[in-house]
XYZ file of C-alpha atoms in Angstrom:
778
model
C -0.058 0.222 0.258
C 1.559 3.064 -1.075
C 1.595 6.345 1.722
C 1.040 9.835 0.920
C -0.058 12.681 3.250
C -3.324 11.577 3.112
C -2.982 8.432 3.824
C -4.931 7.781 7.733
C -2.914 7.318 10.537
C -4.983 4.476 11.478
C -3.434 2.552 7.910
C -0.015 2.690 9.453
C 0.233 2.443 12.253
C 1.880 -0.726 13.644
C -0.910 0.194 16.889
C -4.161 0.914 15.651
C -5.300 2.014 18.756
C -2.522 4.286 18.947
C -3.966 5.785 15.826
C -7.606 7.127 18.254
C -5.524 8.170 21.366
C -4.374 10.991 18.235
C -7.075 11.565 17.573
C -7.441 14.160 20.534
C -4.339 16.205 18.847
C -6.262 16.401 15.751
C -3.890 13.926 14.029
C -5.831 12.079 11.459
C -3.692 11.759 8.713
C 0.001 11.082 7.403
C 0.550 14.868 7.502
C -0.969 15.887 10.392
C 1.321 14.495 12.352
C 4.368 15.668 10.169
C 3.189 19.271 11.311
C 1.861 18.326 15.313
C 5.693 20.038 15.986
C 7.541 19.651 18.765
C 7.335 22.762 21.394
C 11.588 22.176 21.896
C 14.252 19.920 21.944
C 16.026 18.208 24.600
C 20.299 19.110 24.802
C 22.010 15.436 22.935
C 23.490 13.398 26.083
C 26.716 13.208 26.280
C 29.049 9.427 26.734
C 31.151 8.888 29.390
C 31.982 5.873 31.984
C 30.255 5.814 35.044
C 32.835 6.944 37.339
C 33.065 10.477 35.104
C 29.353 10.735 36.068
C 28.079 13.763 37.546
C 25.245 13.739 39.578
C 22.651 16.236 38.548
C 24.187 15.794 34.234
C 22.598 13.800 32.184
C 24.767 10.581 30.943
C 25.246 8.177 28.843
C 27.142 4.668 28.943
C 27.390 1.230 28.132
C 26.977 -1.240 30.970
C 27.176 -5.047 32.228
C 23.963 -5.968 33.900
C 25.073 -7.668 36.957
C 22.534 -8.759 38.820
C 18.683 -7.329 38.502
C 16.028 -8.007 41.554
C 12.044 -7.590 42.829
C 11.409 -5.892 45.998
C 8.495 -5.505 47.851
C 7.298 -2.043 49.179
C 6.002 -3.377 52.033
C 4.222 1.145 52.852
C 2.490 0.039 49.842
C 1.321 -1.747 47.242
C 3.224 -2.155 44.560
C 7.864 -3.670 44.070
C 11.228 -1.302 43.677
C 13.135 -3.824 40.548
C 17.126 -3.111 41.332
C 19.147 -3.501 38.543
C 22.949 -3.278 39.335
C 25.608 -2.445 35.966
C 28.952 -2.058 36.505
C 31.301 -0.715 33.337
C 34.471 -2.239 33.506
C 34.660 -4.764 29.977
C 33.943 -0.890 28.431
C 36.661 1.231 30.366
C 39.330 1.176 27.679
C 41.024 2.897 30.529
C 40.858 4.181 34.248
C 38.982 2.916 37.076
C 35.016 1.633 36.604
C 31.934 1.824 38.242
C 28.734 0.701 39.410
C 25.132 2.393 39.321
C 21.698 0.960 40.353
C 18.990 1.431 38.360
C 15.400 2.159 40.102
C 12.156 1.230 38.352
C 8.926 1.542 41.400
C 6.174 0.094 39.869
C 3.110 -1.184 41.800
C 2.197 -3.336 37.909
C 3.386 -6.200 39.001
C 3.446 -7.096 35.181
C 5.442 -4.535 34.632
C 8.128 -5.621 37.210
C 8.024 -8.924 35.678
C 8.486 -8.119 31.591
C 11.133 -5.742 33.437
C 12.806 -8.648 34.715
C 12.725 -10.509 31.317
C 14.263 -7.335 29.359
C 16.710 -6.583 31.834
C 18.328 -10.378 33.140
C 21.834 -11.056 34.931
C 24.644 -10.773 32.209
C 22.921 -8.946 28.978
C 24.681 -5.525 27.915
C 22.935 -2.250 27.523
C 23.059 1.002 27.298
C 21.914 3.299 29.963
C 20.949 7.389 29.467
C 19.348 8.478 32.987
C 20.306 11.325 35.460
C 22.187 10.565 38.426
C 21.221 10.903 41.908
C 23.179 9.083 45.260
C 22.147 7.003 47.590
C 23.696 5.349 49.486
C 26.803 5.947 48.326
C 26.414 3.922 45.516
C 25.057 6.422 41.945
C 21.410 5.877 41.496
C 19.537 5.718 38.778
C 16.224 6.950 38.511
C 14.089 5.414 35.905
C 16.348 5.315 32.320
C 16.232 5.225 29.611
C 17.709 1.545 29.129
C 18.147 -0.468 25.238
C 19.798 -4.056 25.250
C 22.568 -4.825 23.281
C 22.057 -7.396 20.696
C 19.316 -9.064 17.831
C 16.279 -8.945 18.002
C 16.337 -6.462 21.173
C 16.242 -2.981 21.344
C 19.308 -2.457 19.405
C 21.811 -4.536 17.045
C 25.221 -2.797 18.328
C 26.621 -0.413 21.209
C 27.258 2.027 19.239
C 23.636 2.303 17.154
C 22.258 1.584 21.264
C 23.955 4.877 21.866
C 23.416 7.016 19.083
C 20.078 7.084 19.936
C 19.583 7.678 23.640
C 22.890 10.847 22.586
C 21.059 12.583 20.088
C 18.839 15.146 20.504
C 15.030 14.188 21.204
C 12.048 16.715 20.179
C 9.401 17.434 23.480
C 6.118 17.501 22.044
C 2.208 18.828 24.236
C 1.234 15.917 25.910
C -1.135 14.279 28.254
C -0.853 12.711 30.667
C -2.206 9.445 29.241
C -0.697 10.112 25.799
C 3.047 11.127 27.452
C 5.815 12.670 24.137
C 7.766 10.063 23.579
C 4.488 8.063 21.894
C 3.794 10.712 19.579
C 8.006 11.040 19.088
C 7.208 7.334 18.078
C 3.775 7.557 16.233
C 5.103 10.578 14.142
C 8.632 8.175 13.506
C 6.551 5.418 12.525
C 4.863 7.835 9.655
C 8.115 9.295 8.865
C 9.344 6.086 8.056
C 6.508 4.873 5.982
C 6.265 7.702 4.130
C 9.883 7.305 3.240
C 9.575 3.633 2.159
C 6.917 2.915 0.801
C 5.758 6.446 -0.213
C 6.465 8.875 -3.456
C 8.179 11.806 -0.526
C 7.547 14.666 0.536
C 6.601 17.836 -2.333
C 8.003 20.549 -2.096
C 5.856 23.910 -1.794
C 8.147 26.018 -2.372
C 9.671 27.121 -4.575
C 13.144 25.859 -6.014
C 14.148 29.217 -6.609
C 12.781 30.554 -3.914
C 14.011 28.099 -1.682
C 17.318 28.882 -3.149
C 18.064 32.736 -2.188
C 16.408 32.138 1.446
C 18.293 31.245 4.821
C 18.468 31.505 8.114
C 19.374 33.428 10.687
C 23.328 31.458 10.569
C 23.122 32.247 6.304
C 21.690 28.659 5.724
C 19.400 28.138 2.459
C 15.897 26.022 3.862
C 15.434 22.939 3.550
C 13.444 21.030 0.835
C 10.110 19.806 2.628
C 10.990 16.150 3.313
C 14.788 16.902 4.845
C 12.348 19.843 7.160
C 10.705 16.977 8.821
C 13.790 14.718 8.812
C 15.281 17.620 11.226
C 12.225 18.906 12.742
C 11.155 14.863 14.077
C 14.198 13.116 13.811
C 17.088 15.649 15.023
C 21.016 15.382 14.662
C 21.138 18.214 16.623
C 20.776 20.926 18.107
C 21.108 23.370 14.835
C 18.711 20.918 12.240
C 16.602 20.800 14.757
C 16.101 24.790 14.154
C 16.752 24.931 10.594
C 13.065 22.497 10.326
C 11.505 24.246 12.363
C 13.321 27.723 10.196
C 11.960 25.876 7.142
C 8.213 25.654 7.898
C 7.759 29.143 9.477
C 9.230 30.989 6.668
C 6.553 28.197 4.479
C 3.584 29.234 6.106
C 4.592 32.983 5.742
C 5.238 32.831 1.936
C 1.856 31.153 1.939
C -0.060 32.893 3.014
C 1.563 35.858 1.466
C 1.496 34.867 -1.847
C -2.259 33.205 -0.686
C -2.967 37.029 0.143
C -1.425 38.615 -2.547
C -3.155 36.085 -4.979
C -6.551 36.703 -3.580
C -6.190 40.700 -3.696
C -4.674 40.807 -8.034
C -7.775 38.499 -8.411
C -9.643 40.408 -6.987
C -8.567 43.999 -8.924
C -9.710 42.356 -12.094
C -13.247 42.119 -10.807
C -15.691 44.671 -12.400
C -16.949 47.162 -9.743
C -19.918 49.976 -9.947
C -16.893 53.191 -10.012
C -18.703 56.000 -7.224
C -17.260 58.960 -8.912
C -15.896 61.677 -5.452
C -18.614 64.031 -5.246
C -17.591 65.557 -2.160
C -16.086 68.791 -3.876
C -18.883 69.800 -4.863
C -21.602 71.614 -3.186
C -24.713 70.190 -4.130
C -23.191 67.110 -3.096
C -24.512 64.769 -0.679
C -21.375 63.846 1.228
C -21.857 67.792 0.659
C -24.202 68.619 2.087
C -23.147 66.588 5.320
C -20.869 67.985 5.985
C -22.372 71.115 6.156
C -25.140 69.867 8.442
C -22.783 68.371 10.809
C -22.435 70.066 14.083
C -18.649 69.647 14.055
C -15.268 69.154 12.259
C -13.932 66.238 11.165
C -10.693 65.612 13.301
C -7.735 65.456 10.499
C -7.154 61.444 11.010
C -10.947 60.842 9.423
C -10.520 63.257 6.502
C -6.792 61.723 5.243
C -8.965 57.737 5.470
C -12.559 59.408 4.005
C -10.152 60.268 0.825
C -8.685 57.728 0.924
C -11.809 55.659 0.400
C -13.696 58.068 -1.697
C -10.549 58.191 -4.681
C -11.207 53.867 -4.401
C -14.367 54.367 -4.951
C -14.428 56.113 -7.821
C -11.598 53.484 -9.878
C -13.439 50.694 -12.195
C -12.653 47.740 -9.341
C -13.265 46.478 -6.125
C -11.739 48.549 -3.493
C -10.165 46.138 -0.418
C -9.479 48.526 2.297
C -9.433 48.068 6.355
C -9.891 50.403 8.021
C -8.849 50.689 11.536
C -9.278 53.272 14.387
C -9.224 53.495 18.206
C -12.722 52.972 20.403
C -14.574 56.741 19.595
C -12.756 57.726 16.331
C -15.353 58.669 14.277
C -15.546 55.764 12.491
C -18.766 55.080 11.585
C -19.408 58.917 9.989
C -16.027 58.236 7.894
C -18.458 55.368 6.454
C -21.624 57.069 5.799
C -19.711 59.856 4.233
C -18.635 56.159 2.094
C -22.456 55.374 1.923
C -24.185 58.764 0.562
C -20.940 59.094 -2.340
C -22.600 55.846 -3.029
C -26.093 56.537 -3.521
C -25.488 59.875 -5.268
C -23.858 57.359 -8.137
C -27.536 56.108 -8.523
C -25.935 52.975 -6.677
C -26.654 50.625 -3.397
C -24.764 50.620 -0.519
C -25.317 47.836 3.213
C -23.516 48.509 6.686
C -23.094 45.173 7.982
C -22.710 44.419 12.276
C -22.167 41.831 14.600
C -24.757 42.163 16.798
C -28.182 43.515 16.568
C -27.698 45.910 19.518
C -25.230 47.820 17.372
C -27.306 47.384 13.822
C -30.003 48.935 16.198
C -27.966 51.645 16.940
C -26.267 52.116 13.393
C -30.115 52.188 12.161
C -30.683 54.613 14.756
C -28.089 57.421 14.971
C -27.355 57.620 9.540
C -30.986 57.694 10.279
C -30.686 61.074 12.250
C -28.103 62.100 10.415
C -29.802 61.599 7.168
C -32.614 63.435 8.274
C -30.766 66.127 9.314
C -29.278 66.444 6.026
C -33.016 66.102 4.448
C -33.976 68.980 6.362
C -30.883 70.643 3.983
C -32.131 68.790 1.228
C -35.633 69.455 1.167
C -36.474 65.958 2.240
C -34.016 64.587 -0.613
C -32.641 61.817 1.023
C -32.544 58.326 0.338
C -33.978 55.673 1.961
C -31.711 53.919 5.016
C -33.887 50.029 5.895
C -32.699 47.765 8.725
C -32.195 44.661 7.692
C -32.522 41.840 10.975
C -33.588 38.730 11.928
C -36.103 39.699 14.536
C -38.319 42.128 12.004
C -41.765 40.262 11.684
C -42.335 38.523 7.945
C -43.814 41.936 6.310
C -42.167 44.501 7.060
C -38.833 41.866 6.191
C -40.250 41.495 2.221
C -40.564 44.795 2.181
C -36.523 45.627 2.598
C -35.486 42.706 0.817
C -38.102 43.777 -1.445
C -37.334 47.146 -2.303
C -33.428 46.373 -2.559
C -34.238 43.376 -4.693
C -36.013 46.415 -6.714
C -31.511 47.513 -7.627
C -33.105 51.133 -5.549
C -30.170 53.039 -4.156
C -30.649 52.696 -0.121
C -28.002 52.982 2.804
C -29.071 49.180 4.349
C -27.778 48.453 7.848
C -27.552 44.583 8.297
C -26.696 41.676 10.793
C -26.360 38.644 9.117
C -28.956 38.210 7.282
C -27.614 40.045 5.079
C -25.306 36.810 4.111
C -28.279 34.704 3.608
C -29.796 33.721 0.177
C -32.423 35.929 0.203
C -30.920 39.168 0.324
C -29.875 40.379 -3.451
C -28.513 44.112 -3.911
C -28.126 43.964 -7.952
C -26.674 47.695 -7.563
C -24.291 46.712 -4.379
C -21.864 48.979 -4.946
C -20.449 49.178 -1.009
C -19.900 46.292 1.225
C -18.648 47.985 4.708
C -18.396 44.932 7.699
C -18.067 46.441 10.503
C -15.723 44.431 13.654
C -14.183 42.844 11.166
C -13.652 40.328 14.326
C -16.993 38.671 14.675
C -16.938 36.764 10.879
C -15.527 34.507 9.139
C -13.805 35.342 5.899
C -15.997 33.244 3.982
C -18.771 35.315 5.107
C -17.171 39.036 4.167
C -16.714 37.414 0.617
C -20.353 36.494 0.406
C -21.318 39.465 0.033
C -19.722 39.799 -3.419
C -21.893 37.495 -5.143
C -24.905 40.559 -4.108
C -24.325 41.956 -6.608
C -23.812 42.252 -10.290
C -19.913 43.163 -10.007
C -17.855 43.734 -7.240
C -18.741 45.373 -4.757
C -16.461 48.127 -3.118
C -16.081 46.080 0.391
C -14.355 48.143 3.760
C -14.282 46.337 6.593
C -14.022 48.394 10.029
C -12.460 47.698 13.567
C -12.006 48.873 16.528
C -9.466 46.236 17.860
C -5.801 46.987 18.044
C -3.921 45.767 15.243
C -0.508 45.135 15.298
C 1.126 45.880 11.841
C 2.803 42.962 11.188
C -0.328 41.020 12.738
C -3.012 43.344 10.468
C -0.322 42.037 6.907
C -0.840 38.277 7.697
C -4.623 38.583 8.654
C -5.707 41.270 6.409
C -2.813 41.113 3.368
C -5.782 41.130 1.305
C -7.200 44.680 1.459
C -4.942 48.300 1.911
C -4.677 49.295 5.786
C -6.601 52.715 6.630
C -5.717 54.490 10.575
C -8.259 56.544 11.689
C -5.207 58.606 14.479
C -6.743 60.341 16.715
C -10.031 61.410 18.612
C -13.182 63.896 18.509
C -13.121 67.132 20.021
C -13.798 66.353 23.463
C -13.583 62.826 24.764
C -11.761 62.925 27.186
C -8.789 60.934 28.319
C -10.049 57.050 30.681
C -8.667 56.984 34.593
C -8.289 53.284 34.274
C -7.917 52.291 37.758
C -7.186 48.038 39.271
C -8.873 47.498 42.237
C -7.394 43.673 44.040
C -11.516 42.715 45.035
C -9.947 42.217 48.855
C -9.912 44.949 50.167
C -12.840 45.793 51.091
C -11.661 50.100 51.854
C -10.872 49.915 48.157
C -14.252 48.582 46.867
C -16.588 50.690 49.076
C -14.517 53.758 47.845
C -15.471 52.799 44.053
C -19.123 51.658 44.625
C -19.995 55.844 46.739
C -17.946 56.594 43.811
C -20.388 55.304 40.946
C -23.537 56.311 43.312
C -21.903 60.205 43.228
C -21.631 59.750 39.191
C -25.194 58.636 39.241
C -27.164 61.403 41.315
C -25.399 63.629 38.493
C -27.492 62.198 36.149
C -24.650 59.974 34.831
C -24.587 56.436 33.901
C -22.620 53.355 34.931
C -22.187 49.186 33.312
C -20.604 46.412 35.772
C -19.610 43.728 33.162
C -19.367 40.616 34.015
C -17.955 37.000 32.712
C -20.759 35.178 33.174
C -24.171 35.568 33.069
C -25.505 33.245 36.138
C -23.607 30.088 39.361
C -23.631 27.255 35.754
C -22.099 29.538 33.807
C -19.340 30.915 36.598
C -18.707 26.863 37.902
C -16.815 26.915 34.597
C -14.327 27.883 32.116
C -14.307 28.841 28.533
C -17.267 25.270 27.517
C -20.160 26.769 28.858
C -22.509 27.766 27.236
C -21.553 31.939 28.749
C -17.960 31.195 26.729
C -19.573 28.285 23.803
C -18.637 31.293 21.422
C -15.195 30.102 21.371
C -16.117 27.444 19.691
C -18.415 28.124 17.220
C -17.227 31.380 14.786
C -20.167 33.468 16.384
C -22.540 33.192 13.687
C -25.125 32.150 15.086
C -24.879 33.736 18.260
C -23.487 37.111 17.069
C -26.801 38.564 15.389
C -29.038 37.988 18.766
C -25.834 39.717 20.813
C -23.865 37.285 22.131
C -21.748 37.208 25.725
C -17.532 36.417 24.543
C -15.585 36.919 26.548
C -11.867 36.338 25.779
C -10.877 34.514 28.987
C -6.667 34.609 29.068
C -6.094 31.421 29.084
C -2.639 30.929 31.245
C -0.696 31.068 28.311
C 2.617 31.979 29.161
C 1.938 30.453 32.983
C 4.885 28.457 34.346
C 2.528 24.898 35.073
C 2.777 26.317 38.947
C 0.877 28.967 39.100
C -1.859 27.681 35.847
C -2.115 24.619 38.067
C -3.808 26.219 40.405
C -7.021 26.796 40.898
C -9.236 29.646 40.266
C -12.424 30.246 42.151
C -16.492 30.813 39.989
C -16.530 34.280 37.237
C -19.317 36.547 38.627
C -22.105 36.543 37.309
C -24.446 38.669 36.714
C -27.178 37.232 38.625
C -25.362 37.276 41.141
C -23.702 40.450 41.337
C -26.694 42.583 39.782
C -28.510 40.580 43.758
C -25.562 42.383 45.777
C -25.791 45.550 44.311
C -29.372 45.330 44.170
C -28.898 45.027 48.498
C -26.283 47.819 48.666
C -26.476 50.524 50.685
C -24.475 52.851 47.855
C -27.147 51.593 45.724
C -30.155 52.754 47.794
C -33.473 54.119 45.948
C -31.015 53.256 42.254
C -32.705 50.891 40.074
C -29.833 48.154 38.299
C -30.943 47.053 34.902
C -29.298 43.043 33.794
C -28.639 42.620 29.835
C -27.127 39.686 29.117
C -26.937 38.320 24.993
C -30.029 35.408 26.389
C -32.340 37.995 26.351
C -34.996 38.430 23.652
C -34.602 41.229 21.480
C -37.257 43.567 22.596
C -35.911 43.108 26.047
C -33.003 44.374 25.199
C -33.583 47.095 22.976
C -36.441 47.857 26.000
C -32.993 48.118 28.602
C -30.655 49.080 26.093
C -33.436 52.677 25.565
C -34.162 52.824 30.067
C -30.484 52.579 30.545
C -30.106 55.852 27.797
C -32.779 57.411 29.186
C -31.765 56.540 33.036
C -34.584 55.439 34.230
C -32.387 52.182 35.213
C -29.026 54.623 34.866
C -27.081 50.885 37.567
C -26.942 47.949 34.684
C -25.216 44.410 34.786
C -24.648 43.151 31.922
C -22.334 41.241 30.303
C -19.550 41.275 27.827
C -22.980 41.826 24.906
C -22.201 45.602 25.852
C -18.440 45.289 23.371
C -19.181 46.770 20.618
C -20.287 49.382 19.635
C -23.209 51.020 22.648
C -23.252 54.259 22.421
C -24.660 55.323 25.748
C -23.648 59.631 25.957
C -24.174 59.383 29.110
C -22.232 55.996 30.139
C -19.490 57.328 32.908
C -18.114 54.475 34.617
C -17.161 51.308 34.151
C -16.549 48.318 36.460
C -15.188 45.542 34.917
C -15.203 42.196 37.415
C -12.598 39.121 36.982
C -10.397 42.007 34.917
C -7.478 39.147 35.298
C -9.551 36.830 32.721
C -10.585 39.448 30.403
C -7.964 39.625 27.327
C -6.591 42.588 26.641
C -7.684 44.281 24.085
C -11.324 43.187 24.933
C -11.242 45.269 28.175
C -9.930 48.731 25.074
C -12.845 48.154 23.749
C -15.241 47.654 26.699
C -13.440 50.792 28.431
C -14.342 52.253 24.884
C -17.678 52.505 26.230
C -17.739 55.741 28.612
C -16.919 59.400 28.652
C -17.939 59.389 25.175
C -20.809 62.787 25.769
C -17.594 64.904 26.764
C -17.662 63.548 29.734
C -14.788 62.374 32.055
C -14.515 58.797 32.144
C -13.727 56.339 34.777
C -12.461 52.361 34.380
C -12.175 50.024 37.220
C -10.699 47.042 36.669
C -11.918 44.174 39.881
C -8.969 42.048 39.898
C -8.574 38.597 42.248
C -4.816 38.275 40.257
C -2.241 37.889 42.257
C 0.237 41.124 42.668
C 3.415 39.371 40.994
C 1.176 36.668 38.283
C 1.621 37.021 34.535
C -2.263 38.176 34.846
C -1.880 41.305 37.401
C 1.971 42.489 34.299
C -1.354 42.850 32.091
C -3.650 44.344 33.983
C -0.665 47.165 34.274
C -0.092 47.883 30.878
C -3.568 48.928 30.488
C -3.831 51.112 33.371
C -0.898 52.926 32.419
C -1.617 52.706 28.947
C -5.259 53.985 26.037
C -3.030 53.394 23.116
C -4.140 50.358 21.382
C -1.959 49.314 19.410
C 0.619 48.948 22.289
C -2.211 47.067 24.246
C -2.557 45.233 21.478
C 1.458 44.161 20.959
C 1.613 43.461 25.108
C -1.653 41.000 24.357
C 0.396 39.011 22.733
C 3.525 39.461 24.207
C 2.499 37.843 27.292
C -1.183 35.355 26.044
C 0.162 34.881 22.529
C -0.701 35.387 18.817
C -2.782 32.678 18.801
C -5.394 33.249 21.582
C -5.347 36.824 20.602
C -5.536 36.160 16.695
C -5.187 32.872 16.126
C -8.112 30.053 16.258
C -9.452 29.052 19.703
C -12.476 31.359 18.604
C -13.958 29.447 15.773
C -12.474 25.839 17.767
C -10.997 25.022 14.238
C -7.453 23.772 13.667
C -5.121 27.497 12.615
C -3.015 25.842 9.480
C -0.441 28.735 11.431
C 0.929 27.058 13.978
C 4.738 28.137 13.976
C 4.709 31.747 12.372
C 3.982 34.621 15.080
C 3.148 37.169 13.444
C 5.124 39.775 15.978
C 8.591 38.400 17.206
C 8.937 37.219 12.817
C 7.802 40.084 11.661
C 11.205 40.412 9.205
C 10.811 37.194 7.353
C 6.863 37.940 6.962
C 8.696 40.759 5.093
C 10.885 38.881 3.333
C 8.197 35.724 2.601
C 6.304 38.531 0.898
C 8.641 40.451 -1.233
C 9.151 36.856 -2.365
C 5.679 36.364 -2.996
C 5.578 38.563 -5.272
C 7.966 38.196 -7.066
C 6.557 34.349 -7.950
C 3.129 35.336 -8.903
C 4.931 38.831 -11.116
C 7.009 35.848 -12.771
C 3.880 33.709 -13.651
C 1.828 35.999 -13.747
C -0.456 35.329 -11.553
C -1.407 31.440 -12.861
C 0.732 28.502 -10.522
C -0.430 26.171 -12.524
C 2.572 25.247 -13.057
C 3.285 24.894 -9.898
C 0.252 22.360 -8.130
C 1.924 22.117 -5.154
C 1.402 25.106 -4.075
C -1.463 26.377 -6.191
C -3.166 23.640 -3.599
C -0.942 25.308 -0.568
C -3.648 28.743 -1.609
C -6.361 26.758 -1.288
C -5.533 25.341 1.377
C -5.241 29.027 2.928
C -8.180 30.300 1.974
C -10.522 28.183 3.284
C -9.085 27.711 6.784
C -8.946 31.162 6.747
C -12.318 31.713 7.498
C -11.411 30.296 10.938
C -8.073 33.242 11.464
C -10.776 35.802 13.753
C -9.189 38.420 15.150
C -10.536 37.783 18.702
C -10.993 41.051 20.647
């Protein structure tokens, strides 16, 4: 049977039960096994005689078994196996040594098997770290290879080479060790070499020959890289293999994005002339009706977008701006430019609450514009899953007619019933809540490819943006509208009762001044508070948010101890605070006597959400206890305070988003991060970053450095399996830039036609298929 990368591990392994165990690590095929990379490699073990052994330092040596015996453990069940070895006949010069090999087990079958294997007189090679017991050198559970035909190794040299080489170490479990994973991977690699056609290269040879690692060595072939990683001859060879595969990931990601951008630019779009300078145009009249002037950043980004919209080829642009930087008005100017040209535009929001808020704001601004134009303004319609059937049909009919209009929608815009033949502009708000496949679904709604504008307030480091949004041009919306004051941020240890009481009295003082206060909890009730990610409250971590996002699901980017040492990560954590618990406690506190407390979670229906937010905005219930459903885009100008319980369990970027919900009406804003983190812990370091900085880029960089890019930008949100396993978008910035340059050269040389390089073309398809899972997390 021929073995290939797509072969199932169950058909390759001699022990098929191990194939079932490998599934929990996401290893189903030979390629899955080869790309299950070790996270480190051990140092090579020196060879020597027993007399040269030093306590606490690993050593490998040849010896002969002098005695083997099993001793029952009287204090508890089980036995101790003692193997006495000496190396006199293998030391060419100098004195010989004696050592004891000790094995403990409560399994009688194991002891019996070891005694049958390690018999008196057998020649062995031993590898381990010695200690001293009763003035005798002792090795506890060392690696022992018996020498001879039919045993562990045919010759002593073969055995010594095997135990002294560097060993890859894999993420494993107590039931399935790193050693077993390594054995399975080696068996698959050997089968591929002996019974297969080898490993085809993805990186073109022309690129491999000119690309070198940090030590000036050219890249390995893909097959040699896998061998260097899983069967390393040296530590240097291991790192060379890792560098090769890391470059492959960078190259495939960059050429995929560049290829997608080039393909998009070959399609036709509806050109929408830049009419901002014409006094009678809709954008110009809107600017005239605004009670404020645009910031320099807004004017710069508006100019870039207006220029792109005038092209006959579709715009592909990412607008990245801080929370409250005024992205919505820039988007409205773009939509009015499109409508002025006689076409349609759609703005897709991730939640019902945010969609309705956009609809109200844009409707108000268009009504003000109508006062200037005597009512001659385009229709603004709302399309959500909560609409009644008759309303929904009216909206869909209007859009399907091709009449120029502005559509504010949720995920309903991705449904097959939504057809907009004259759709010239699609705006995706908060890109991190949508997959790329959803984003691209809008391109099939129109007669031509719509211009695309993606908006996000999630701070993304530039190298991360280049990796994840490399098919988009990037505009950075800098500066905040006039009147916005910096938000004061405080970390409040929950155990400090005096400080907690002071914070609560401050909330009451601000409420009495006519302001509003949010209190955010990571869980809804006790059921969801008792567990970690995977409970109902944080199920979005496994579902890509598709179904939940439209109703405003609660999404908690819970910190999962990445980067912690084993001791800290192993400590049990107290249950998360819940909306049910905190709302009950606050209602009973003297600080909030006479104050109405409202609650809001993703489980509430749309009518309840609308009513709760309206009461909160009006001041009928000035204290709102909620989950993170209020995280994105919710705008209540009177809100000045936000308290976030279990703040040490949130991602920094999500805390930054939540903090941006207050101080939006020109009032001073306060954010209180209630934490149970130990003072010197990693969690405390993260909160110090958010306390001392309001710069999104700085916070995003720190989030990635402290947690790792897999948690901030990776696949955990969708529950999918990322194909970027080695690439680090911050540390590998130079490598990504180099890969992008080489990818562009390959595309230029081929004219975009990669049919002559089927392996590379297949890798691009695989990457773009999986890219739907690469959602930027807040």
